[in-house]
């Protein structure tokens, strides 16, 4: 199940929902042609039931916008109907899940997949702690007005969802009673008194509840951030690495909630749920199944400060650090698409890849831009002939060619980098190498620009790409520029 579910999530993250067509609804996969109409109380109850069932059943994904057909008594994903983003309020879906399911499942992801006209919505419910049972209020009486003194347990059974029978609930309660003993009236009274004295003002969860060692620290951070509009806890606090986290409601009903985050070595921060969801979503692309936050890191203020701060729902960027990806910035485009980019930094450290393609070369100066890209499934990578042809057509107009041409034009010469040749390193289905040489008046190489790309090997498990600018000889470079020209490069040019 886990491998198949990962494949479906990978297809959705790659915006290829059509690759799901032909799959059958299973214990971990459910498809719906139309979105939940949250204005209808019955639809809200259905949403809570479906999500809680997956939480109780080891996780799964609900794909909305794909119609099914009946085949041998099984529902088969048949064709994409599509969902119009304007017709769906993703924040309300998340809010209803938190409100209607006890406890609120952790890590639920609501996202989009596909392109215009063939876009689907999906709700991914990750596997939860095995000792936790997720319940909803029993749908009795008027739809949308469930009694708070009732409980029902939805379970996933094959490709359908059903309610756990009353006899099974009674059996589970009996097991608990046998394990801990039937509580006396006096014991229940004392537990209630203690709970009420420790609970928040509305009798609900406490700030920091679930992390007794950090409860005082989290309460202090909450009080410092109170002006941000933080409401009461939406679930118990939990840890992610060295960070303490807790979901909070907004004090204004209908507004996106918050995540209170206390990461080591930085001030507390309250992150609006839509931004937090974007952070987690971006980190899910880490290869090898690495945890999202372990890869992308946690929010950090853009300036050195010890003051608690806020990332509001309308924020367009947030700096992140502390993950395996290193320092980066998550930025939201005008179309609402979040993208992570590394923050460049200067360092004297260099990796093994820095020496690729340098054997036998002794230029007077080498400038190299190098990137190593970890890849989850390198066996599927190939440098195809059409892609190579496209690269050859684009190289004379590339940023690398433009940069080299600009070096000469700033010095009164016009030495365009237009003639590119294959080599001097290997060219195959696993690597490419191209060089443009600018010669002096006597034909001696003065300046070179080279690009190389190599797919993963047994020795180097990452995709390696680099671009070099080489001054082969000061004399040839001076001759190519003409007399009286300054050959030195400014720091901005480097």
Coordinates of C-alpha atoms in Angstrom, one line a residue, residues 4 14 137 157 162 205 271 358 374 463 479 493:
X4 CA 1.5 2.6 -4.3
X14 CA 4.0 16.3 -10.7
X137 CA -20.0 13.3 16.3
X157 CA -13.2 -0.9 4.4
X162 CA -18.6 2.5 7.1
X205 CA -6.9 22.4 25.2
X271 CA 2.7 31.3 10.9
X358 CA 39.4 20.2 -14.8
X374 CA 19.6 15.1 -5.5
X463 CA 22.7 15.5 -11.1
X479 CA 45.3 41.1 -27.3
X493 CA 31.3 40.6 -12.8

